[in-house]
Amino acid sequence: MKKLLWVLLLVLTLVIAGCSGGETSSTEGEEPVETSDSKTLTIAMGTDIVTFDIHDHNTTSTEAVHVNMFNYLLTNDPEEGFQPDLAESWENIDDTTWSFKLREGVTFHNGEELTADDVKYTLERVAKDDTLLEHGNYNQIETVNVVSDYEFEIVTKNPEPALLNRLSRLGSGILPQEYIETEGWEVFLENPVGTGPYKFKEWKRDDRLTLEANTEYFGDAPKWEELVFRSIPEDSTRVSELLTGGVDVAVNIPPTDVERVNETEGVTTVQSPTQRVMMLVLRTDEDSVTGDPLVREAIDLAIDKQAIVDSLLEGAGTVTRTRVTPGNVGANEDLYGQTLYDPERARELLAEAGYPDGFELTLTGPNGRYLKDRETVELIAAMLSEVGITVNQELIEWSAFNQRYQERDFAEMFYIGYGNSMFDASLALDRLTIENAEGETDYDNQQVNDLLLAAEQNMDPEERVQQYQEAQEIIAEDRPQIYMFQLDAITGINERLDFEPLLNEMFYADSITLN
């Protein structure tokens, strides 16, 4: 009977979702879709970029734009492995020293030539400034020694098996030292300069960012004359813009709109896996009700994750009990594709914890950042109410959510999705070391902490994987994070394009071509 109640709530949620936002979802009167060979590529995102400071954000959707403006030293191809980008070669000299040789003749958008001094400036800034959000992913770097204009060495504080993973992701785009030091950071943030195939043209915050082709790009000539990234948080508006040719690509197409899009001439949808795992993050300190392990287990058992995937997401996800999913170094596949659901046992656990009549807590989540995020939070609240937990829902738009996330200003639980651009367990589990968990989960398990710190410096690949897998088994039982599902992306595409979404959710514009 109780299950029937939240199923009915699910139906009601979907109906409300379909009617919300004040935007029409009808295709009546819409113009034919774009079928031209226009050299402007327009992509509709759910949110705007956070900043042009590549070191002071950790948002995948912002990185997805930045990759068209900035280059990494190397790229990490899921099939080919590490590939040259700004660095044409590299060598691991010993456990703490790596040597690199830069590609010659590369210029920034302002005409300055890229040299090893720019690499030193970029990496040492993020490695030494602990106020930057990406500092924790680069503070392993002790120094960068410039050998010549095009040669340098990176020296790490300890053995660093994942250094190349770090250098091929968010935070390692190379910046122009002379331009920033001469003009200052404020000028750079208003007129950012990189080495990428597209350069800055205009940014209307919360509306659109426009980039134009960099005709001096060192690689293959840019395929597009102009890129436009539009910020369209409302699902129905994003879909409507796709159907009418206002945008070429639209992220996060609601499952309920997939059939309608696919039945419209000239547009289609594609569903693809991502690295993103949706989860609840819980406080574990003794002053919080979720500090009791029995309470956290009860919350886990009260939520039917498979039902959310099947009903709300219409199959666009895979349940999991770990954040380190297959395809990442250190994945524990025994926990993938697994889920727990036992509301009767959840009630028993609450009684054992001293809450036979339940309790109240606050659950905060973003509205519009992830596929069906608001509806998922509402369903979680409904499921928890079945076992006696009253949830005060706090649903807020992404920029406000992100601000509070950075400040670690949530109550007992928040809902979020984490990607993994390193393709390595070290990034996925980094927030669960004792030091990094402070103020967020306050998770304090010495055994997990020791395993994570040991694995981070372990140059023996097999032993390192075993350490990460053991840590995941403990985390799955401790539940400082309750993993829900690995999210699939549903992307709407104008059929004038040849486009395959990437696992890391990046939008490399030159991988998108006209048919």
Coordinates of C-alpha atoms in Angstrom, one line a residue:
M1 CA 0.0 0.0 0.0
K2 CA 2.8 2.4 0.9
K3 CA 4.6 1.6 -2.3
L4 CA 1.5 2.4 -4.2
L5 CA 1.3 5.8 -2.5
W6 CA 4.7 6.9 -3.8
V7 CA 4.1 5.4 -7.2
L8 CA 1.0 7.6 -7.3
L9 CA 3.2 10.5 -6.2
L10 CA 5.6 9.7 -9.0
V11 CA 2.8 10.0 -11.5
L12 CA 1.7 13.3 -10.0
T13 CA 5.3 14.5 -10.0
L14 CA 5.6 13.7 -13.7
V15 CA 2.3 15.4 -14.5
I16 CA 3.4 18.5 -12.5
A17 CA 6.8 18.5 -14.2
G18 CA 5.1 18.3 -17.6
C19 CA 3.1 21.4 -16.8
S20 CA 5.6 23.5 -14.9
G21 CA 7.8 26.4 -16.0
G22 CA 5.2 28.4 -17.9
E23 CA 6.7 27.3 -21.2
T24 CA 4.7 25.5 -23.9
S25 CA 5.7 21.9 -24.6
S26 CA 3.6 21.8 -27.8
T27 CA 5.2 21.7 -31.2
E28 CA 2.2 23.3 -32.8
G29 CA 3.2 26.4 -34.8
E30 CA 6.9 25.7 -34.5
E31 CA 9.2 26.5 -37.4
P32 CA 11.0 23.7 -39.2
V33 CA 14.2 22.7 -37.7
E34 CA 17.5 24.1 -38.8
T35 CA 18.8 22.2 -41.9
S36 CA 21.3 24.7 -43.2
D37 CA 25.1 24.4 -43.5
S38 CA 25.6 27.4 -41.1
K39 CA 29.1 27.4 -39.6
T40 CA 27.7 28.6 -36.3
L41 CA 27.3 25.8 -33.7
T42 CA 24.9 26.5 -30.9
I43 CA 24.7 24.3 -27.8
A44 CA 22.1 24.6 -25.2
M45 CA 23.3 23.9 -21.7
G46 CA 21.3 23.7 -18.5
T47 CA 23.5 26.2 -16.7
D48 CA 26.0 29.0 -17.5
I49 CA 29.7 28.6 -17.0
V50 CA 30.9 29.5 -13.5
T51 CA 34.1 31.4 -14.4
F52 CA 37.0 31.7 -16.8
D53 CA 39.4 30.9 -13.9
I54 CA 40.2 27.4 -14.8
H55 CA 41.7 26.8 -11.3
D56 CA 38.8 28.1 -9.3
H57 CA 35.8 25.9 -10.2
N58 CA 35.2 22.2 -10.3
T59 CA 32.2 22.1 -12.6
T60 CA 32.1 19.7 -15.5
S61 CA 29.7 21.8 -17.6
T62 CA 32.1 24.7 -17.3
E63 CA 35.1 22.6 -18.3
A64 CA 33.0 21.3 -21.3
V65 CA 33.2 24.9 -22.6
H66 CA 36.7 25.7 -21.5
V67 CA 38.2 22.8 -23.5
N68 CA 37.6 24.7 -26.7
M69 CA 39.6 27.7 -25.4
F70 CA 42.5 26.1 -23.5
N71 CA 44.7 23.1 -24.1
Y72 CA 46.0 20.6 -21.6
L73 CA 49.5 19.2 -21.9
L74 CA 48.0 15.9 -22.9
T75 CA 44.7 14.3 -23.4
N76 CA 43.4 11.0 -22.0
D77 CA 41.6 9.0 -24.6
P78 CA 39.5 6.1 -23.2
E79 CA 40.7 3.8 -26.0
E80 CA 44.1 5.2 -27.0
G81 CA 45.3 6.3 -23.6
F82 CA 47.4 9.5 -23.0
Q83 CA 47.9 11.5 -26.2
P84 CA 50.1 14.5 -26.9
D85 CA 48.5 18.0 -26.9
L86 CA 50.7 20.9 -25.9
A87 CA 53.3 18.4 -24.7
E88 CA 54.7 16.3 -27.6
S89 CA 56.5 13.9 -25.3
W90 CA 57.0 13.0 -21.7
E91 CA 59.0 10.5 -19.5
N92 CA 58.8 9.3 -16.0
I93 CA 62.3 9.8 -14.7
D94 CA 61.8 8.4 -11.2
D95 CA 58.9 8.2 -8.6
T96 CA 58.8 12.0 -8.2
T97 CA 60.2 13.4 -11.4
W98 CA 58.6 13.7 -14.9
S99 CA 60.2 15.4 -17.8
F100 CA 58.2 17.0 -20.7
K101 CA 58.9 18.5 -24.1
L102 CA 56.5 21.2 -25.4
R103 CA 55.3 21.5 -28.9
E104 CA 57.1 24.5 -30.5
G105 CA 55.4 27.3 -32.4
V106 CA 52.2 27.4 -30.3
T107 CA 50.8 30.9 -29.6
F108 CA 48.1 32.2 -27.3
H109 CA 45.1 34.0 -28.7
N110 CA 46.9 37.4 -28.1
G111 CA 49.9 36.3 -30.1
E112 CA 52.3 35.5 -27.3
E113 CA 54.3 32.3 -27.7
L114 CA 53.8 29.4 -25.4
T115 CA 56.9 28.4 -23.4
A116 CA 57.8 26.3 -20.4
D117 CA 57.5 29.4 -18.2
D118 CA 53.8 29.5 -18.9
V119 CA 53.5 25.8 -17.7
K120 CA 55.5 26.6 -14.6
Y121 CA 53.2 29.7 -13.9
T122 CA 50.0 27.7 -14.4
L123 CA 50.8 24.6 -12.5
E124 CA 52.6 26.2 -9.6
R125 CA 49.7 28.7 -9.2
V126 CA 47.1 26.0 -8.6
A127 CA 49.6 23.8 -6.6
K128 CA 50.5 26.6 -4.1
D129 CA 47.3 28.7 -3.7
D130 CA 45.1 26.8 -1.3
T131 CA 42.2 29.2 -1.9
L132 CA 41.6 27.8 -5.4
L133 CA 39.0 25.1 -5.7
E134 CA 41.3 22.8 -7.8
H135 CA 44.2 23.2 -5.4
G136 CA 43.6 19.8 -3.8
N137 CA 44.0 18.1 -7.2
Y138 CA 47.4 19.7 -7.8
N139 CA 49.0 20.3 -4.5
Q140 CA 50.9 17.0 -5.1
I141 CA 53.2 19.1 -7.3
E142 CA 56.3 20.4 -5.5
T143 CA 57.8 22.5 -8.3
V144 CA 58.1 22.9 -12.0
N145 CA 61.7 23.2 -13.2
V146 CA 62.2 25.1 -16.5
V147 CA 65.0 23.4 -18.5
S148 CA 64.6 25.4 -21.7
D149 CA 61.9 27.3 -23.5
Y150 CA 60.3 24.0 -24.5
E151 CA 61.5 21.6 -21.8
F152 CA 60.5 21.3 -18.2
E153 CA 60.3 18.9 -15.3
I154 CA 57.5 18.4 -12.8
V155 CA 58.7 17.3 -9.4
T156 CA 56.0 15.9 -7.0
K157 CA 56.1 15.9 -3.2
N158 CA 55.6 12.1 -3.2
P159 CA 55.3 9.3 -5.7
E160 CA 52.3 10.4 -7.9
P161 CA 50.9 7.5 -10.1
A162 CA 48.0 9.6 -11.3
L163 CA 50.0 12.7 -12.4
L164 CA 49.2 12.2 -16.1
N165 CA 45.5 11.8 -15.2
R166 CA 45.7 15.2 -13.4
L167 CA 47.4 16.9 -16.3
S168 CA 44.7 15.9 -18.8
R169 CA 41.7 17.4 -17.0
L170 CA 40.1 20.4 -15.4
G171 CA 42.6 22.8 -13.9
S172 CA 45.5 22.0 -16.1
G173 CA 44.8 24.2 -19.2
I174 CA 47.9 26.3 -19.7
L175 CA 47.6 30.0 -19.0
P176 CA 49.5 33.0 -20.5
Q177 CA 51.9 34.2 -17.8
E178 CA 53.0 37.5 -19.3
Y179 CA 49.4 38.6 -20.2
I180 CA 48.1 37.9 -16.8
E181 CA 51.0 39.3 -14.9
T182 CA 51.0 42.5 -17.1
E183 CA 47.2 43.1 -17.3
G184 CA 46.1 41.4 -14.0
W185 CA 43.5 38.7 -13.3
E186 CA 40.5 41.0 -13.6
V187 CA 41.4 41.8 -17.2
F188 CA 42.0 38.1 -17.9
L189 CA 38.7 37.1 -16.5
E190 CA 36.9 39.7 -18.7
N191 CA 39.0 38.9 -21.8
P192 CA 40.3 35.3 -21.3
V193 CA 43.2 34.1 -23.5
G194 CA 44.1 30.5 -24.2
T195 CA 45.8 28.4 -26.9
G196 CA 42.6 26.5 -28.0
P197 CA 40.9 26.4 -31.4
Y198 CA 38.3 28.9 -30.3
K199 CA 38.8 32.3 -28.7
F200 CA 36.6 34.5 -26.6
K201 CA 34.2 36.9 -28.3
E202 CA 31.4 37.8 -25.9
W203 CA 29.8 36.6 -22.6
K204 CA 26.3 37.7 -21.5
R205 CA 26.1 36.1 -18.1
D206 CA 23.2 33.6 -17.6
D207 CA 22.3 34.0 -21.3
R208 CA 25.1 33.0 -23.8
L209 CA 28.8 32.7 -24.3
T210 CA 30.1 33.2 -27.8
L211 CA 33.5 32.0 -29.1
E212 CA 35.0 32.5 -32.5
A213 CA 37.5 30.5 -34.6
N214 CA 41.2 30.9 -33.8
T215 CA 42.7 31.1 -37.3
E216 CA 46.2 30.8 -35.8
Y217 CA 45.5 27.6 -34.0
F218 CA 48.5 25.2 -34.1
G219 CA 46.4 22.1 -34.8
D220 CA 43.8 21.4 -37.5
A221 CA 41.8 24.4 -38.6
P222 CA 38.7 25.0 -36.5
K223 CA 35.6 23.5 -38.1
W224 CA 33.2 26.2 -37.0
E225 CA 33.3 30.0 -37.5
E226 CA 31.5 30.6 -34.2
L227 CA 30.4 28.6 -31.1
V228 CA 27.5 29.7 -29.0
F229 CA 26.8 28.2 -25.6
R230 CA 23.4 29.2 -24.4
S231 CA 22.2 28.9 -20.8
I232 CA 18.7 27.5 -20.8
P233 CA 17.8 26.0 -17.4
E234 CA 14.1 25.2 -18.2
D235 CA 13.7 21.8 -19.8
S236 CA 10.7 22.6 -21.9
T237 CA 12.4 25.8 -23.3
R238 CA 15.6 23.8 -24.2
V239 CA 13.5 21.2 -26.0
S240 CA 11.5 23.8 -27.8
E241 CA 14.7 25.6 -29.0
L242 CA 16.0 22.3 -30.3
L243 CA 12.7 21.6 -32.2
T244 CA 12.6 25.0 -33.8
G245 CA 16.2 25.1 -34.8
G246 CA 17.3 27.7 -32.2
V247 CA 20.0 25.4 -31.0
D248 CA 21.9 22.5 -32.6
V249 CA 22.5 20.5 -29.5
A250 CA 20.5 20.4 -26.2
V251 CA 21.6 18.6 -23.1
N252 CA 19.4 16.9 -20.5
I253 CA 16.4 16.1 -22.7
P254 CA 13.7 14.9 -20.2
P255 CA 12.8 11.2 -20.8
T256 CA 9.2 12.2 -21.2
D257 CA 10.2 14.3 -24.3
V258 CA 12.4 11.8 -26.1
E259 CA 9.6 10.3 -28.2
R260 CA 8.3 13.7 -29.2
V261 CA 11.8 14.8 -30.3
N262 CA 12.5 11.6 -32.2
E263 CA 9.2 11.9 -34.0
T264 CA 10.1 15.4 -35.2
E265 CA 11.7 15.7 -38.6
G266 CA 15.3 16.8 -38.5
V267 CA 16.1 16.2 -34.9
T268 CA 16.8 13.2 -32.8
T269 CA 18.1 12.1 -29.3
V270 CA 21.0 9.9 -28.2
Q271 CA 21.3 8.3 -24.9
S272 CA 24.9 7.7 -23.7
P273 CA 26.7 6.8 -20.5
T274 CA 28.5 9.4 -18.5
Q275 CA 31.0 9.3 -15.6
R276 CA 28.4 11.0 -13.4
V277 CA 27.2 9.2 -10.3
M278 CA 24.2 10.8 -8.5
M279 CA 24.3 10.5 -4.7
L280 CA 23.1 11.7 -1.3
V281 CA 25.9 13.2 0.8
L282 CA 25.3 12.9 4.5
R283 CA 26.8 14.5 7.6
T284 CA 28.3 11.9 9.9
D285 CA 29.2 14.0 12.9
E286 CA 27.6 13.1 16.2
D287 CA 25.6 16.3 16.4
S288 CA 23.6 15.3 13.3
V289 CA 20.8 12.8 13.2
T290 CA 22.6 11.2 10.2
G291 CA 25.7 10.7 12.4
D292 CA 24.2 7.4 13.5
P293 CA 25.2 4.6 11.1
L294 CA 21.9 2.9 11.7
V295 CA 20.1 6.0 10.5
R296 CA 22.2 6.2 7.4
E297 CA 21.6 2.6 6.6
A298 CA 17.9 3.1 7.1
I299 CA 17.9 6.0 4.6
D300 CA 19.7 3.8 2.1
L301 CA 17.3 0.9 2.5
A302 CA 14.2 3.2 2.3
I303 CA 15.0 4.5 -1.2
D304 CA 14.1 2.4 -4.2
K305 CA 16.8 3.6 -6.6
Q306 CA 15.9 1.1 -9.3
A307 CA 12.4 2.4 -9.3
I308 CA 13.7 6.0 -9.8
V309 CA 15.8 4.8 -12.8
D310 CA 13.0 2.8 -14.3
S311 CA 10.1 5.2 -13.7
L312 CA 11.5 8.7 -13.5
L313 CA 14.5 8.4 -15.8
E314 CA 12.9 5.8 -18.0
G315 CA 16.0 3.6 -17.9
A316 CA 18.6 6.4 -18.3
G317 CA 20.9 5.2 -15.5
T318 CA 22.5 2.2 -13.8
V319 CA 22.2 1.7 -10.0
T320 CA 25.4 1.5 -8.1
R321 CA 26.8 1.2 -4.6
T322 CA 30.1 2.9 -5.5
R323 CA 31.2 6.1 -7.2
V324 CA 34.1 4.4 -9.0
T325 CA 32.3 2.9 -11.9
P326 CA 33.7 0.5 -14.6
G327 CA 36.2 2.1 -16.9
N328 CA 38.0 4.0 -14.1
V329 CA 41.2 2.9 -12.5
G330 CA 40.3 1.3 -9.1
A331 CA 36.7 0.4 -9.9
N332 CA 35.0 -2.1 -7.7
E333 CA 32.7 -3.8 -10.1
D334 CA 31.2 -6.0 -7.4
L335 CA 29.4 -2.9 -6.2
Y336 CA 28.3 -1.7 -9.6
G337 CA 24.8 -2.6 -10.8
Q338 CA 23.8 -3.3 -7.2
T339 CA 21.3 -1.6 -5.0
L340 CA 19.6 -2.1 -1.6
Y341 CA 15.9 -1.6 -0.9
D342 CA 14.2 -2.9 2.2
P343 CA 11.7 -0.4 3.8
E344 CA 10.7 -2.9 6.5
R345 CA 14.3 -3.3 7.6
A346 CA 14.7 0.5 7.4
R347 CA 11.9 1.0 10.0
E348 CA 13.5 -1.6 12.2
L349 CA 16.8 0.2 12.0
L350 CA 15.2 3.5 12.9
A351 CA 13.6 1.9 16.0
E352 CA 17.0 0.5 17.0
A353 CA 18.5 3.9 16.6
G354 CA 15.9 5.4 19.0
Y355 CA 13.6 6.9 16.4
P356 CA 10.5 4.6 16.3
D357 CA 8.4 7.6 15.4
G358 CA 10.8 9.0 12.9
F359 CA 12.4 12.4 12.8
E360 CA 12.9 15.4 10.5
L361 CA 15.9 16.4 8.4
T362 CA 16.6 18.8 5.5
L363 CA 17.6 17.6 2.1
T364 CA 19.0 20.2 -0.3
G365 CA 19.2 19.7 -4.1
P366 CA 19.8 21.7 -7.2
N367 CA 16.9 22.5 -9.6
G368 CA 17.7 22.2 -13.3
R369 CA 21.4 21.2 -13.1
Y370 CA 20.9 17.4 -13.6
L371 CA 18.5 15.3 -15.5
K372 CA 15.2 15.2 -13.4
D373 CA 17.1 16.5 -10.3
R374 CA 14.1 18.2 -8.7
E375 CA 11.8 15.3 -9.3
T376 CA 14.3 12.8 -7.9
V377 CA 14.6 14.8 -4.7
E378 CA 10.8 14.9 -4.4
L379 CA 10.6 11.1 -4.9
I380 CA 13.4 10.5 -2.3
A381 CA 11.5 12.6 0.2
A382 CA 8.3 10.6 -0.5
M383 CA 10.1 7.3 -0.1
L384 CA 11.7 8.4 3.2
S385 CA 8.3 9.5 4.5
E386 CA 7.1 6.0 4.2
V387 CA 9.5 4.9 6.9
G388 CA 8.8 7.9 9.1
I389 CA 11.4 10.4 8.0
T390 CA 10.0 13.8 7.4
V391 CA 12.1 15.6 4.8
N392 CA 12.2 19.4 4.5
Q393 CA 13.1 19.8 0.8
E394 CA 15.3 22.7 -0.2
L395 CA 15.4 23.0 -4.0
I396 CA 17.5 25.9 -5.3
E397 CA 18.9 27.0 -8.6
W398 CA 22.4 26.0 -9.5
S399 CA 24.4 29.1 -8.9
A400 CA 23.0 29.4 -5.3
F401 CA 23.5 25.7 -4.8
N402 CA 27.0 25.8 -6.0
Q403 CA 27.8 28.8 -3.7
R404 CA 26.6 26.9 -0.7
Y405 CA 28.4 23.7 -1.9
Q406 CA 31.7 25.6 -2.0
E407 CA 31.0 27.0 1.5
R408 CA 29.9 23.6 2.8
D409 CA 26.7 25.1 4.0
F410 CA 24.2 22.3 3.9
A411 CA 22.3 20.6 6.7
E412 CA 22.0 16.8 7.1
M413 CA 21.9 15.8 3.4
F414 CA 22.4 17.2 -0.1
Y415 CA 21.8 15.7 -3.5
I416 CA 24.5 16.0 -6.2
G417 CA 26.1 14.3 -9.1
Y418 CA 29.9 13.9 -9.4
G419 CA 31.7 13.2 -12.6
N420 CA 35.3 11.9 -12.8
S421 CA 37.4 13.6 -15.4
M422 CA 40.6 11.8 -14.1
F423 CA 39.2 8.4 -14.8
D424 CA 40.8 7.3 -11.6
A425 CA 39.5 6.4 -8.1
S426 CA 41.7 9.0 -6.5
L427 CA 39.5 11.9 -7.6
A428 CA 36.3 9.9 -7.0
L429 CA 37.1 9.2 -3.4
D430 CA 39.2 12.2 -2.5
R431 CA 36.4 14.0 -0.6
L432 CA 36.3 11.1 1.9
T433 CA 39.7 11.4 3.4
I434 CA 39.5 12.8 7.0
E435 CA 41.1 16.1 6.0
N436 CA 38.9 16.7 2.9
A437 CA 35.7 15.5 4.6
E438 CA 35.8 18.2 7.3
G439 CA 32.8 20.4 7.2
E440 CA 31.0 18.4 4.5
T441 CA 30.4 14.8 5.7
D442 CA 32.9 14.9 8.6
Y443 CA 33.5 11.3 7.7
D444 CA 36.2 9.9 10.0
N445 CA 37.3 6.3 9.3
Q446 CA 41.0 5.9 9.9
Q447 CA 41.1 2.6 7.9
V448 CA 39.6 4.2 4.8
N449 CA 41.8 7.3 5.2
D450 CA 44.9 5.1 5.4
L451 CA 43.9 3.1 2.3
L452 CA 43.1 6.2 0.3
L453 CA 46.4 8.0 1.2
A454 CA 48.4 4.9 0.6
A455 CA 46.8 4.3 -2.8
E456 CA 47.3 7.9 -3.9
Q457 CA 51.1 7.4 -3.7
N458 CA 51.4 3.7 -4.7
M459 CA 53.3 3.2 -7.9
D460 CA 52.4 -0.6 -7.9
P461 CA 49.2 -0.5 -10.1
E462 CA 47.7 -3.8 -9.0
E463 CA 48.2 -3.2 -5.3
R464 CA 46.9 0.4 -5.7
V465 CA 43.6 -0.9 -7.3
Q466 CA 43.2 -3.4 -4.4
Q467 CA 43.5 -0.6 -1.9
Y468 CA 40.9 1.5 -3.6
Q469 CA 38.5 -1.5 -3.9
E470 CA 38.8 -2.3 -0.2
A471 CA 38.1 1.3 0.6
Q472 CA 35.0 1.2 -1.5
E473 CA 33.6 -1.8 0.3
I474 CA 34.0 0.0 3.7
I475 CA 32.5 3.2 2.3
A476 CA 29.5 1.3 1.0
E477 CA 28.7 0.1 4.5
D478 CA 29.6 3.3 6.3
R479 CA 27.5 5.4 3.9
P480 CA 28.9 9.0 4.2
Q481 CA 27.7 9.1 0.6
I482 CA 24.7 7.0 -0.5
Y483 CA 25.1 6.2 -4.2
M484 CA 22.0 6.2 -6.3
F485 CA 22.8 5.6 -10.0
Q486 CA 25.3 6.3 -12.7
L487 CA 23.5 8.8 -14.9
D488 CA 23.1 8.4 -18.7
A489 CA 23.0 11.6 -20.8
I490 CA 20.1 12.2 -23.1
T491 CA 21.2 14.7 -25.7
G492 CA 19.0 16.3 -28.4
I493 CA 20.8 16.8 -31.8
N494 CA 19.9 18.5 -35.0
E495 CA 20.4 15.9 -37.7
R496 CA 22.6 18.3 -39.8
L497 CA 25.3 17.2 -37.3
D498 CA 27.4 14.2 -36.8
F499 CA 27.9 14.1 -33.0
E500 CA 28.6 11.4 -30.5
P501 CA 28.5 12.4 -26.8
L502 CA 31.6 11.7 -24.8
L503 CA 31.8 9.7 -21.6
N504 CA 33.4 12.7 -19.8
E505 CA 30.6 15.1 -21.0
M506 CA 33.0 17.4 -22.8
F507 CA 31.9 19.4 -25.9
Y508 CA 34.9 19.4 -28.1
A509 CA 33.4 21.5 -30.9
D510 CA 35.7 20.1 -33.6
S511 CA 34.5 16.6 -32.9
I512 CA 31.1 17.7 -34.0
T513 CA 30.8 18.0 -37.8
L514 CA 28.2 18.8 -40.4
N515 CA 26.7 15.8 -42.2

